[in-house]
Structure formats: C-alpha cells, structure tokens
Amino acid sequence: MLNIALFGPPGAGKGTQSKMLIEKYNLAYISTGDILRGEIAEGTELGLQAKDIIKRGGLVPDEIIVQIMEERIQTDTEVNGFLFDGFPRTTVQAYILEGLLLKMNTKLDCMLSLEVPTDQLRNRLLDRAKKENRSDDTEEVISVRLKEYDTKTAPVANFYKEKEIYHGIDGLGGIDQIFERLTSVVDQTLQKSWINLVLLGPPGSGKGTQGRKLAEQFNLEYISTGHLMRQEIKKDTEMGQSAKTYMEKGDIVPDEIAIRLIERQIRKHPDANGFIFKGFPRTIVQAYILDGLLRKLGSVVTSSINLDVSTLESIKRLTYRGKTEGKRLYDDTDIIIHRLEQFEKRSIKVSNYYSKQDKFEIVNGLGSEEDVFKRLTDVVNKSFKKIR
C-alpha cells in the first residue's frame, strides 16, 4: 500500500498534481475539505454537526475530522493506497493520521511538499483572482494566507523531517516537469519498501521448498524459524536446548526464542529487499508479534499465502520424508498427527487476521513443484503490483 501526503501553499498547483498522482498509482484522493462538504451536502449526522460549528464561525474539531476520514478510508478498498491533500495540518493531526493508518496495518510512506517562491505564488493567485473574478482575493489577503500556511505547516514539516519521509519538491516549471520530480521521489520510496511475505500452510505442504525458490526468484531473504532452531540444536546452544524439548514433541517453541532468532536474522541483512517468513506466525499472538517486529523497522507484512493441501496429502509427504535422509526430529507418525491437529486448531485465526487486512491468498499446493511455483509467483507478482 502506498500512502502519500501532498502539501503545498495556495497556488502551488497541488490540485493538478494530485489528479495525476492518483491516476498513475491508483490512489484514493482524501481531502478533508471535500469530504466535509460532501458530508454536509448529504446531511449526514457528522455533516450536520460540522455545519453547525462552521455556522458559528468555529473550526471543525479533530474528533469529527477523524471519524469522517476513517469512514472514507474504510470504503476505498479497491485502491493501492491514499493521497492526503492538505492533511495533516497540525502535529496533532499528524499523530491522528499515524493512528488511523496503523489501525489498517500500514503507514505514511512520504510527505511531498511543493515549494514555490512567495512572489511567484502571489503572482499566480492574483492572476487567478482576475480570471475567476475573485474580488476578495486582494494582494493583502493573499499575503496573509501565504503567511498563515507557512506558520501552520512548519511544525508538521518538522514532524515528518524527523521521520525522514519529508521531501521538498521544486514547484517551478511545466506541469510535466513537476510531475516527473514528484514521481521520481515516489518511485524511490517504493523501491525502499520491503516486500514481506508470510508463507502459511500445514506441515508437509511444501512451504520450505517453495519459500526458498520464491526468495531466489524475487531477491528476498528466506527466514525459516524451524531451520534456525534446528541450527541452534545442532550447535547445542542454550536456545537450541530449550527449543529441542518442544520440537521433539511437535509443540510450538516459546515465542521468546522465535523473536530472538528472527530479529537476529533480520539484522544480518540490512540491505534486504524484504523477507519470506516460513513457520512464523503460527498463532494469532505470533501474527501480532511479527507486526510489531516489522513496525519497529518501519515495515509491514505485504501479503500472506496459504499453500493448500489436504491432511491426507500432508501425512503422505511427511511419512515419506521420515524414511529419507532428510528426516527430522518430529517426523514420527504420532507427532505428525499432533502437529497437524495443532495447525488445524490455530491456523484459522491467523488466516482470518490477514484476510481482514486483504492480505491473504490461497494457492493450491498439489501438483509438480514447478506447477505450484508458477501459481505462487503469479500471486506474488499481483501483490507486488499493489505496492509498486
């Protein structure tokens, strides 16, 4: 998901550039002014409250703004993200936007500010006033509006500068020139965004085989908590000794161990394009943990894919593996059944968690390795297009 805040003083050409950006990146346009006017025109409860406040000469409070924005954001589900025009205007609203987007398991990717010299803005606005016969747009009024913009937006600009997502854009030149500058920054931002895939599916569904192939195909780092734990067991580390007692019984290893291993693995790859997580999360708690781990690094889960195979197929595959050199601690028949029961019991909550965020896909795990991989790459490519 791509979320942009577009700023610019009156006369900077924000409206023109907004239209071009939302078309190029398939974004929903969010303007608090437009939304408020729409609510008032429709006579909604929030619109009537806002109308009454405006009539009395007051400013619509953030409490109403946030409700209106949340409703609008939740209705736009067929877009790749949002373009916020003129919002947030205060640091309080900046925090509100953070919370709204966090609730959707996403974030603001960049704040673009069109920068035009004051004398140029003044000339543009005076010229527009003449053309549109706006007699109240005198030079004095325009100067006050421009000064007010600078005063109000400076703290917000600093807020995003501290987060290192603020980008000042030269607003002089032709429409296409300015648009090229804007898209250059947006495209660079997208390239910096991690692609994080969660590979779900029952034991024996082929997650390991396909996860490694996907990592190679899309230049991502493959993180298998099971593999990391087996390495710790082999080295006879403290974590390995602790994990072994659980893995031998087919039980889920304590979250504290998984967290330490995942964080360590992520730190090893600071220049990664993203990660494929196999074997984690297995529970709803672990899904929240992974969100927290990625949020800490300024990222989110891009998509989750469930490799769908029947219980009988899983048992066949794992029983066969148990007779090969690749046999694992937990490839005993009783433990296989126990692991599958655990999966059935816990997986539905994880699937629902990602499904509610529109980040859940099911892929048929039957067929040749190549056929399954082809299905997976089609789904992953579709996920990539949503954010790039």
C-alpha positions as a LaTeX table, in Angstrom:
\begin{tabular}{lrrr}
\hline
Residue & $x$ (\AA) & $y$ (\AA) & $z$ (\AA) \\
\hline
Met1 & 0.00 & 0.00 & 0.00 \\
Leu2 & 1.27 & 3.47 & $-0.94$ \\
Asn3 & 0.23 & 6.43 & 1.22 \\
Ile4 & 1.26 & 9.98 & 0.34 \\
Ala5 & 0.62 & 13.36 & 1.99 \\
Leu6 & 0.81 & 16.19 & $-0.55$ \\
Phe7 & 1.47 & 19.67 & 0.75 \\
Gly8 & 1.84 & 23.00 & $-0.93$ \\
Pro9 & 0.83 & 26.61 & $-0.36$ \\
Pro10 & $-2.14$ & 28.17 & $-2.16$ \\
Gly11 & $-1.24$ & 28.49 & $-5.83$ \\
Ala12 & 1.42 & 25.75 & $-5.81$ \\
Gly13 & $-0.54$ & 23.53 & $-8.22$ \\
Lys14 & $-1.48$ & 20.83 & $-5.74$ \\
Gly15 & $-4.83$ & 20.10 & $-7.38$ \\
Thr16 & $-3.35$ & 19.42 & $-10.81$ \\
Gln17 & $-0.57$ & 17.20 & $-9.48$ \\
Ser18 & $-2.96$ & 15.32 & $-7.17$ \\
Lys19 & $-5.10$ & 14.22 & $-10.11$ \\
Met20 & $-2.04$ & 12.95 & $-11.98$ \\
Leu21 & $-0.63$ & 11.09 & $-8.96$ \\
Ile22 & $-3.86$ & 9.29 & $-8.05$ \\
Glu23 & $-4.26$ & 8.16 & $-11.66$ \\
Lys24 & $-0.67$ & 6.91 & $-12.01$ \\
Tyr25 & $-0.57$ & 4.99 & $-8.72$ \\
Asn26 & $-4.28$ & 4.09 & $-8.37$ \\
Leu27 & $-4.75$ & 6.01 & $-5.13$ \\
Ala28 & $-7.87$ & 7.30 & $-3.40$ \\
Tyr29 & $-7.95$ & 11.08 & $-3.05$ \\
Ile30 & $-8.53$ & 12.22 & 0.53 \\
Ser31 & $-9.24$ & 15.91 & 1.03 \\
Thr32 & $-10.77$ & 16.87 & 4.37 \\
Gly33 & $-12.38$ & 19.92 & 2.77 \\
Asp34 & $-14.03$ & 17.90 & 0.03 \\
Ile35 & $-15.14$ & 15.18 & 2.45 \\
Leu36 & $-16.62$ & 17.73 & 4.86 \\
Arg37 & $-18.53$ & 19.46 & 2.06 \\
Gly38 & $-19.82$ & 16.07 & 0.91 \\
Glu39 & $-21.00$ & 15.12 & 4.40 \\
Ile40 & $-22.74$ & 18.49 & 4.79 \\
Ala41 & $-24.40$ & 18.20 & 1.36 \\
Glu42 & $-25.63$ & 14.67 & 2.16 \\
Gly43 & $-26.95$ & 15.81 & 5.53 \\
Thr44 & $-25.21$ & 13.06 & 7.50 \\
Glu45 & $-25.04$ & 13.24 & 11.28 \\
Leu46 & $-21.37$ & 14.23 & 11.20 \\
Gly47 & $-22.06$ & 16.66 & 8.36 \\
Leu48 & $-24.80$ & 18.41 & 10.34 \\
Gln49 & $-22.51$ & 18.68 & 13.38 \\
Ala50 & $-19.78$ & 20.21 & 11.21 \\
Lys51 & $-22.24$ & 22.59 & 9.52 \\
Asp52 & $-23.48$ & 23.89 & 12.86 \\
Ile53 & $-19.92$ & 24.55 & 14.06 \\
Ile54 & $-18.95$ & 26.31 & 10.81 \\
Lys55 & $-22.11$ & 28.48 & 11.00 \\
Arg56 & $-21.00$ & 29.70 & 14.42 \\
Gly57 & $-17.61$ & 30.60 & 12.96 \\
Gly58 & $-15.75$ & 27.74 & 14.63 \\
Leu59 & $-13.22$ & 25.24 & 13.30 \\
Val60 & $-14.38$ & 21.66 & 12.86 \\
Pro61 & $-12.72$ & 19.68 & 15.70 \\
Asp62 & $-10.35$ & 16.79 & 15.06 \\
Glu63 & $-12.86$ & 14.41 & 16.67 \\
Ile64 & $-15.24$ & 14.93 & 13.74 \\
Ile65 & $-12.45$ & 15.04 & 11.14 \\
Val66 & $-11.04$ & 11.70 & 12.26 \\
Gln67 & $-14.45$ & 9.98 & 12.14 \\
Ile68 & $-15.14$ & 11.28 & 8.65 \\
Met69 & $-11.70$ & 10.28 & 7.41 \\
Glu70 & $-11.89$ & 6.81 & 8.93 \\
Glu71 & $-15.24$ & 6.17 & 7.24 \\
Arg72 & $-13.84$ & 7.33 & 3.90 \\
Ile73 & $-10.65$ & 5.26 & 4.18 \\
Gln74 & $-12.60$ & 2.12 & 5.00 \\
Thr75 & $-14.87$ & 2.50 & 1.95 \\
Asp76 & $-11.99$ & 2.73 & $-0.57$ \\
Thr77 & $-10.91$ & $-0.91$ & $-0.78$ \\
Glu78 & $-10.09$ & $-1.20$ & $-4.50$ \\
Val79 & $-7.13$ & 1.19 & $-4.45$ \\
Asn80 & $-3.39$ & 0.81 & $-3.90$ \\
Gly81 & $-3.29$ & 3.48 & $-1.21$ \\
Phe82 & $-4.25$ & 7.06 & $-0.38$ \\
Leu83 & $-3.21$ & 10.58 & $-1.28$ \\
Phe84 & $-3.93$ & 13.02 & 1.55 \\
Asp85 & $-4.34$ & 16.59 & 0.32 \\
Gly86 & $-3.77$ & 19.23 & 2.99 \\
Phe87 & $-3.93$ & 16.74 & 5.84 \\
Pro88 & $-2.45$ & 16.67 & 8.40 \\
Arg89 & $-2.26$ & 20.42 & 9.04 \\
Thr90 & $-1.11$ & 20.21 & 12.66 \\
Thr91 & 1.15 & 17.87 & 14.62 \\
Val92 & $-1.94$ & 16.61 & 16.47 \\
Gln93 & $-3.45$ & 15.62 & 13.12 \\
Ala94 & $-0.13$ & 14.04 & 12.13 \\
Tyr95 & $-0.42$ & 11.74 & 15.14 \\
Ile96 & $-4.07$ & 11.08 & 14.29 \\
Leu97 & $-3.08$ & 10.01 & 10.78 \\
Glu98 & $-0.39$ & 7.73 & 12.21 \\
Gly99 & $-3.04$ & 6.04 & 14.35 \\
Leu100 & $-5.56$ & 5.71 & 11.52 \\
Leu101 & $-3.01$ & 4.09 & 9.23 \\
Leu102 & $-1.62$ & 1.90 & 12.00 \\
Lys103 & $-5.14$ & 0.57 & 12.54 \\
Met104 & $-5.04$ & $-0.52$ & 8.89 \\
Asn105 & $-1.60$ & $-2.07$ & 9.42 \\
Thr106 & 0.04 & 0.47 & 7.12 \\
Lys107 & 1.85 & 3.82 & 7.36 \\
Leu108 & 2.51 & 7.10 & 5.58 \\
Asp109 & 5.29 & 6.49 & 3.06 \\
Cys110 & 6.20 & 10.03 & 2.12 \\
Met111 & 5.25 & 13.64 & 2.63 \\
Leu112 & 5.71 & 15.67 & $-0.57$ \\
Ser113 & 5.79 & 19.44 & $-0.28$ \\
Leu114 & 5.57 & 21.60 & $-3.41$ \\
Glu115 & 7.90 & 24.56 & $-2.89$ \\
Val116 & 7.33 & 27.77 & $-4.85$ \\
Pro117 & 8.83 & 31.23 & $-4.08$ \\
Thr118 & 6.36 & 33.60 & $-2.40$ \\
Asp119 & 6.49 & 36.21 & $-5.17$ \\
Gln120 & 5.61 & 33.54 & $-7.75$ \\
Leu121 & 2.71 & 32.33 & $-5.62$ \\
Arg122 & 1.44 & 35.86 & $-5.14$ \\
Asn123 & 1.51 & 36.49 & $-8.91$ \\
Arg124 & $-0.26$ & 33.19 & $-9.65$ \\
Leu125 & $-3.02$ & 33.88 & $-7.14$ \\
Leu126 & $-3.54$ & 37.46 & $-8.29$ \\
Asp127 & $-3.73$ & 36.26 & $-11.88$ \\
Arg128 & $-6.23$ & 33.56 & $-10.89$ \\
Ala129 & $-8.31$ & 36.13 & $-8.99$ \\
Lys130 & $-8.58$ & 38.27 & $-12.13$ \\
Lys131 & $-9.50$ & 35.33 & $-14.36$ \\
Glu132 & $-12.08$ & 33.95 & $-11.94$ \\
Asn133 & $-13.33$ & 37.39 & $-10.86$ \\
Arg134 & $-12.48$ & 36.82 & $-7.18$ \\
Ser135 & $-12.66$ & 40.41 & $-5.92$ \\
Asp136 & $-11.94$ & 39.37 & $-2.33$ \\
Asp137 & $-8.54$ & 37.88 & $-3.29$ \\
Thr138 & $-6.58$ & 41.09 & $-2.87$ \\
Glu139 & $-2.80$ & 41.19 & $-2.56$ \\
Glu140 & $-3.14$ & 41.82 & 1.18 \\
Val141 & $-5.47$ & 38.83 & 1.69 \\
Ile142 & $-3.20$ & 36.59 & $-0.37$ \\
Ser143 & $-0.15$ & 37.61 & 1.68 \\
Val144 & $-1.99$ & 36.74 & 4.90 \\
Arg145 & $-3.00$ & 33.31 & 3.51 \\
Leu146 & 0.57 & 32.51 & 2.46 \\
Lys147 & 1.99 & 33.60 & 5.82 \\
Glu148 & $-0.64$ & 31.55 & 7.66 \\
Tyr149 & 0.27 & 28.48 & 5.57 \\
Asp150 & 3.95 & 28.79 & 6.46 \\
Thr151 & 3.20 & 29.25 & 10.16 \\
Lys152 & 0.81 & 26.31 & 10.41 \\
Thr153 & 2.70 & 23.78 & 8.31 \\
Ala154 & 6.24 & 24.33 & 9.64 \\
Pro155 & 5.70 & 22.07 & 12.72 \\
Val156 & 4.13 & 19.36 & 10.54 \\
Ala157 & 7.05 & 19.53 & 8.11 \\
Asn158 & 9.45 & 19.11 & 11.04 \\
Phe159 & 7.42 & 16.13 & 12.28 \\
Tyr160 & 7.99 & 14.31 & 9.00 \\
Lys161 & 11.57 & 15.51 & 8.62 \\
Glu162 & 12.35 & 13.75 & 11.89 \\
Lys163 & 10.82 & 10.59 & 10.43 \\
Glu164 & 12.94 & 11.12 & 7.30 \\
Ile165 & 9.98 & 10.93 & 4.91 \\
Tyr166 & 9.68 & 14.65 & 4.12 \\
His167 & 10.58 & 15.66 & 0.56 \\
Gly168 & 10.63 & 19.25 & $-0.67$ \\
Ile169 & 9.79 & 19.36 & $-4.39$ \\
Asp170 & 10.65 & 22.26 & $-6.70$ \\
Gly171 & 7.24 & 23.53 & $-7.81$ \\
Leu172 & 8.52 & 25.73 & $-10.65$ \\
Gly173 & 8.39 & 24.67 & $-14.29$ \\
Gly174 & 5.91 & 22.90 & $-16.53$ \\
Ile175 & 3.23 & 20.57 & $-15.20$ \\
Asp176 & 5.00 & 17.50 & $-16.61$ \\
Gln177 & 8.37 & 18.60 & $-15.21$ \\
Ile178 & 6.95 & 18.96 & $-11.70$ \\
Phe179 & 5.10 & 15.65 & $-12.02$ \\
Glu180 & 8.34 & 13.92 & $-13.01$ \\
Arg181 & 10.03 & 15.28 & $-9.87$ \\
Leu182 & 7.17 & 14.01 & $-7.71$ \\
Thr183 & 7.06 & 10.55 & $-9.27$ \\
Ser184 & 10.84 & 10.23 & $-9.03$ \\
Val185 & 10.61 & 10.58 & $-5.24$ \\
Val186 & 7.59 & 8.26 & $-5.01$ \\
Asp187 & 9.30 & 5.58 & $-7.10$ \\
Gln188 & 12.44 & 5.81 & $-4.96$ \\
Thr189 & 10.27 & 5.46 & $-1.86$ \\
Leu190 & 8.62 & 2.35 & $-3.29$ \\
Gln191 & 11.98 & 0.79 & $-4.08$ \\
Lys192 & 12.99 & 1.24 & $-0.43$ \\
Ser193 & 9.83 & $-0.50$ & 0.78 \\
Trp194 & 10.36 & $-4.07$ & 1.91 \\
Ile195 & 8.31 & $-6.85$ & 0.40 \\
Asn196 & 7.42 & $-9.16$ & 3.30 \\
Leu197 & 5.63 & $-12.42$ & 2.55 \\
Val198 & 4.23 & $-14.86$ & 5.09 \\
Leu199 & 4.06 & $-18.43$ & 3.78 \\
Leu200 & 1.34 & $-20.40$ & 5.54 \\
Gly201 & 0.15 & $-23.98$ & 5.19 \\
Pro202 & 0.06 & $-27.27$ & 7.09 \\
Pro203 & 3.19 & $-29.31$ & 7.81 \\
Gly204 & 4.17 & $-31.09$ & 4.59 \\
Ser205 & 2.56 & $-28.53$ & 2.26 \\
Gly206 & 5.91 & $-27.66$ & 0.67 \\
Lys207 & 6.47 & $-24.27$ & 2.32 \\
Gly208 & 10.22 & $-24.80$ & 2.70 \\
Thr209 & 10.83 & $-25.83$ & $-0.90$ \\
Gln210 & 8.65 & $-23.08$ & $-2.35$ \\
Gly211 & 9.83 & $-20.45$ & 0.13 \\
Arg212 & 13.46 & $-20.87$ & $-0.91$ \\
Lys213 & 12.53 & $-20.75$ & $-4.60$ \\
Leu214 & 10.46 & $-17.59$ & $-4.11$ \\
Ala215 & 13.28 & $-15.94$ & $-2.16$ \\
Glu216 & 15.66 & $-16.58$ & $-5.04$ \\
Gln217 & 13.17 & $-15.51$ & $-7.70$ \\
Phe218 & 12.28 & $-12.19$ & $-6.04$ \\
Asn219 & 15.62 & $-11.47$ & $-4.35$ \\
Leu220 & 14.22 & $-11.74$ & $-0.83$ \\
Glu221 & 15.72 & $-13.21$ & 2.34 \\
Tyr222 & 14.21 & $-16.52$ & 3.44 \\
Ile223 & 13.59 & $-16.88$ & 7.18 \\
Ser224 & 12.50 & $-20.30$ & 8.42 \\
Thr225 & 12.16 & $-20.42$ & 12.19 \\
Gly226 & 12.26 & $-24.21$ & 12.06 \\
His227 & 15.57 & $-24.19$ & 10.16 \\
Leu228 & 17.04 & $-21.59$ & 12.53 \\
Met229 & 16.01 & $-23.66$ & 15.54 \\
Arg230 & 17.48 & $-26.84$ & 14.06 \\
Gln231 & 20.76 & $-24.97$ & 13.61 \\
Glu232 & 20.68 & $-23.93$ & 17.26 \\
Ile233 & 20.01 & $-27.55$ & 18.29 \\
Lys234 & 22.92 & $-28.75$ & 16.16 \\
Lys235 & 25.24 & $-26.19$ & 17.80 \\
Asp236 & 23.87 & $-27.24$ & 21.21 \\
Thr237 & 23.27 & $-23.61$ & 22.21 \\
Glu238 & 21.11 & $-22.59$ & 25.15 \\
Met239 & 18.30 & $-21.65$ & 22.75 \\
Gly240 & 18.75 & $-24.94$ & 20.92 \\
Gln241 & 18.49 & $-26.98$ & 24.11 \\
Ser242 & 15.32 & $-25.14$ & 25.06 \\
Ala243 & 13.78 & $-25.46$ & 21.58 \\
Lys244 & 14.60 & $-29.17$ & 21.28 \\
Thr245 & 12.28 & $-30.23$ & 24.11 \\
Tyr246 & 9.34 & $-28.63$ & 22.28 \\
Met247 & 10.25 & $-29.67$ & 18.74 \\
Glu248 & 10.70 & $-33.33$ & 19.70 \\
Lys249 & 7.04 & $-33.37$ & 20.78 \\
Gly250 & 5.82 & $-31.36$ & 17.78 \\
Asp251 & 4.84 & $-28.42$ & 20.00 \\
Ile252 & 5.25 & $-24.73$ & 19.24 \\
Val253 & 8.52 & $-23.34$ & 20.59 \\
Pro254 & 8.11 & $-20.38$ & 23.03 \\
Asp255 & 7.70 & $-17.04$ & 21.25 \\
Glu256 & 10.70 & $-15.53$ & 23.04 \\
Ile257 & 13.04 & $-17.91$ & 21.19 \\
Ala258 & 11.43 & $-17.28$ & 17.80 \\
Ile259 & 11.62 & $-13.50$ & 18.30 \\
Arg260 & 15.34 & $-13.60$ & 19.12 \\
Leu261 & 16.10 & $-15.76$ & 16.09 \\
Ile262 & 14.03 & $-13.66$ & 13.67 \\
Glu263 & 15.46 & $-10.35$ & 14.91 \\
Arg264 & 18.99 & $-11.72$ & 14.64 \\
Gln265 & 18.37 & $-12.93$ & 11.10 \\
Ile266 & 16.86 & $-9.61$ & 10.00 \\
Arg267 & 19.86 & $-7.72$ & 11.43 \\
Lys268 & 22.16 & $-9.88$ & 9.30 \\
His269 & 20.53 & $-8.50$ & 6.14 \\
Pro270 & 20.23 & $-4.69$ & 6.49 \\
Asp271 & 20.19 & $-4.23$ & 2.70 \\
Ala272 & 17.50 & $-6.83$ & 2.01 \\
Asn273 & 14.59 & $-6.09$ & $-0.34$ \\
Gly274 & 12.33 & $-7.92$ & 2.07 \\
Phe275 & 11.71 & $-11.27$ & 3.70 \\
Ile276 & 9.79 & $-14.51$ & 3.32 \\
Phe277 & 8.68 & $-15.87$ & 6.69 \\
Lys278 & 8.11 & $-19.63$ & 6.83 \\
Gly279 & 6.85 & $-21.28$ & 10.01 \\
Phe280 & 6.01 & $-17.96$ & 11.64 \\
Pro281 & 3.42 & $-16.82$ & 12.56 \\
Arg282 & 1.57 & $-19.98$ & 13.59 \\
Thr283 & $-0.71$ & $-18.35$ & 16.14 \\
Ile284 & $-2.65$ & $-15.10$ & 16.35 \\
Val285 & $-0.25$ & $-13.92$ & 19.06 \\
Gln286 & 2.69 & $-14.55$ & 16.74 \\
Ala287 & 0.91 & $-12.59$ & 13.99 \\
Tyr288 & 0.81 & $-9.58$ & 16.32 \\
Ile289 & 4.45 & $-10.18$ & 17.26 \\
Leu290 & 5.54 & $-10.18$ & 13.60 \\
Asp291 & 3.63 & $-6.95$ & 13.01 \\
Gly292 & 5.46 & $-5.44$ & 15.98 \\
Leu293 & 8.86 & $-6.64$ & 14.76 \\
Leu294 & 8.30 & $-5.18$ & 11.30 \\
Arg295 & 6.68 & $-1.98$ & 12.57 \\
Lys296 & 9.79 & $-1.39$ & 14.69 \\
Leu297 & 11.76 & $-1.43$ & 11.42 \\
Gly298 & 9.28 & 0.80 & 9.59 \\
Ser299 & 7.76 & $-2.03$ & 7.57 \\
Val300 & 4.68 & $-4.28$ & 7.40 \\
Val301 & 3.56 & $-7.66$ & 6.09 \\
Thr302 & 2.82 & $-7.30$ & 2.38 \\
Ser303 & 0.89 & $-10.50$ & 1.85 \\
Ser304 & 0.29 & $-13.96$ & 3.30 \\
Ile305 & $-0.10$ & $-17.04$ & 1.12 \\
Asn306 & $-1.60$ & $-20.31$ & 2.29 \\
Leu307 & $-0.39$ & $-23.45$ & 0.49 \\
Asp308 & $-3.50$ & $-25.60$ & 0.49 \\
Val309 & $-3.11$ & $-29.39$ & 0.69 \\
Ser310 & $-5.33$ & $-32.00$ & 2.34 \\
Thr311 & $-4.49$ & $-33.60$ & 5.68 \\
Leu312 & $-4.06$ & $-36.96$ & 3.94 \\
Glu313 & $-1.58$ & $-35.46$ & 1.47 \\
Ser314 & 0.38 & $-33.87$ & 4.32 \\
Ile315 & 0.59 & $-37.21$ & 6.15 \\
Lys316 & 1.76 & $-38.98$ & 2.97 \\
Arg317 & 4.50 & $-36.42$ & 2.33 \\
Leu318 & 5.76 & $-36.29$ & 5.92 \\
Thr319 & 5.70 & $-40.08$ & 6.29 \\
Tyr320 & 7.78 & $-40.36$ & 3.12 \\
Arg321 & 10.25 & $-37.76$ & 4.38 \\
Gly322 & 10.57 & $-39.72$ & 7.62 \\
Lys323 & 12.07 & $-42.59$ & 5.61 \\
Thr324 & 14.71 & $-40.43$ & 3.91 \\
Glu325 & 17.98 & $-38.80$ & 4.99 \\
Gly326 & 16.03 & $-35.56$ & 5.39 \\
Lys327 & 14.10 & $-37.00$ & 8.35 \\
Arg328 & 13.52 & $-34.52$ & 11.18 \\
Leu329 & 13.03 & $-34.79$ & 14.92 \\
Tyr330 & 9.29 & $-34.54$ & 14.55 \\
Asp331 & 8.68 & $-36.92$ & 11.60 \\
Asp332 & 7.25 & $-39.70$ & 13.77 \\
Thr333 & 3.65 & $-40.67$ & 12.84 \\
Asp334 & 2.14 & $-39.70$ & 16.22 \\
Ile335 & 3.96 & $-36.36$ & 16.20 \\
Ile336 & 2.91 & $-35.69$ & 12.59 \\
Ile337 & $-0.75$ & $-36.12$ & 13.57 \\
His338 & $-0.24$ & $-33.93$ & 16.65 \\
Arg339 & 1.35 & $-31.16$ & 14.54 \\
Leu340 & $-1.48$ & $-31.29$ & 12.01 \\
Glu341 & $-4.04$ & $-31.09$ & 14.81 \\
Gln342 & $-2.22$ & $-28.06$ & 16.22 \\
Phe343 & $-2.23$ & $-26.46$ & 12.77 \\
Glu344 & $-5.96$ & $-27.02$ & 12.28 \\
Lys345 & $-6.66$ & $-25.61$ & 15.73 \\
Arg346 & $-4.62$ & $-22.40$ & 15.40 \\
Ser347 & $-4.31$ & $-21.58$ & 11.70 \\
Ile348 & $-7.85$ & $-20.28$ & 11.12 \\
Lys349 & $-7.26$ & $-17.29$ & 13.41 \\
Val350 & $-4.04$ & $-16.39$ & 11.60 \\
Ser351 & $-5.76$ & $-16.72$ & 8.21 \\
Asn352 & $-8.66$ & $-14.53$ & 9.36 \\
Tyr353 & $-6.22$ & $-11.95$ & 10.73 \\
Tyr354 & $-4.60$ & $-11.44$ & 7.33 \\
Ser355 & $-7.84$ & $-11.88$ & 5.42 \\
Lys356 & $-9.39$ & $-8.92$ & 7.26 \\
Gln357 & $-6.45$ & $-6.81$ & 6.06 \\
Asp358 & $-6.91$ & $-8.01$ & 2.46 \\
Lys359 & $-3.51$ & $-9.70$ & 2.72 \\
Phe360 & $-4.47$ & $-13.35$ & 2.38 \\
Glu361 & $-4.30$ & $-15.62$ & $-0.67$ \\
Ile362 & $-4.86$ & $-19.37$ & $-1.06$ \\
Val363 & $-2.74$ & $-21.33$ & $-3.54$ \\
Asn364 & $-3.33$ & $-24.97$ & $-4.49$ \\
Gly365 & $-0.31$ & $-26.89$ & $-3.17$ \\
Leu366 & $-0.94$ & $-30.03$ & $-5.25$ \\
Gly367 & 0.90 & $-30.87$ & $-8.45$ \\
Ser368 & 4.52 & $-30.73$ & $-9.52$ \\
Glu369 & 6.99 & $-28.44$ & $-7.79$ \\
Glu370 & 7.09 & $-26.29$ & $-10.95$ \\
Asp371 & 3.28 & $-26.04$ & $-11.21$ \\
Val372 & 2.93 & $-24.92$ & $-7.58$ \\
Phe373 & 5.78 & $-22.44$ & $-8.00$ \\
Lys374 & 4.09 & $-20.94$ & $-11.07$ \\
Arg375 & 0.87 & $-20.42$ & $-9.10$ \\
Leu376 & 2.80 & $-18.82$ & $-6.26$ \\
Thr377 & 4.77 & $-16.44$ & $-8.50$ \\
Asp378 & 1.52 & $-15.27$ & $-10.12$ \\
Val379 & 0.10 & $-14.41$ & $-6.69$ \\
Val380 & 3.32 & $-12.74$ & $-5.51$ \\
Asn381 & 3.54 & $-10.64$ & $-8.69$ \\
Lys382 & $-0.03$ & $-9.49$ & $-8.07$ \\
Ser383 & 0.94 & $-8.48$ & $-4.52$ \\
Phe384 & 3.95 & $-6.56$ & $-5.84$ \\
Lys385 & 1.78 & $-4.57$ & $-8.22$ \\
Lys386 & $-0.36$ & $-3.40$ & $-5.32$ \\
Ile387 & 2.55 & $-1.56$ & $-3.73$ \\
Arg388 & 4.88 & $-0.86$ & $-6.66$ \\
\hline
\end{tabular}
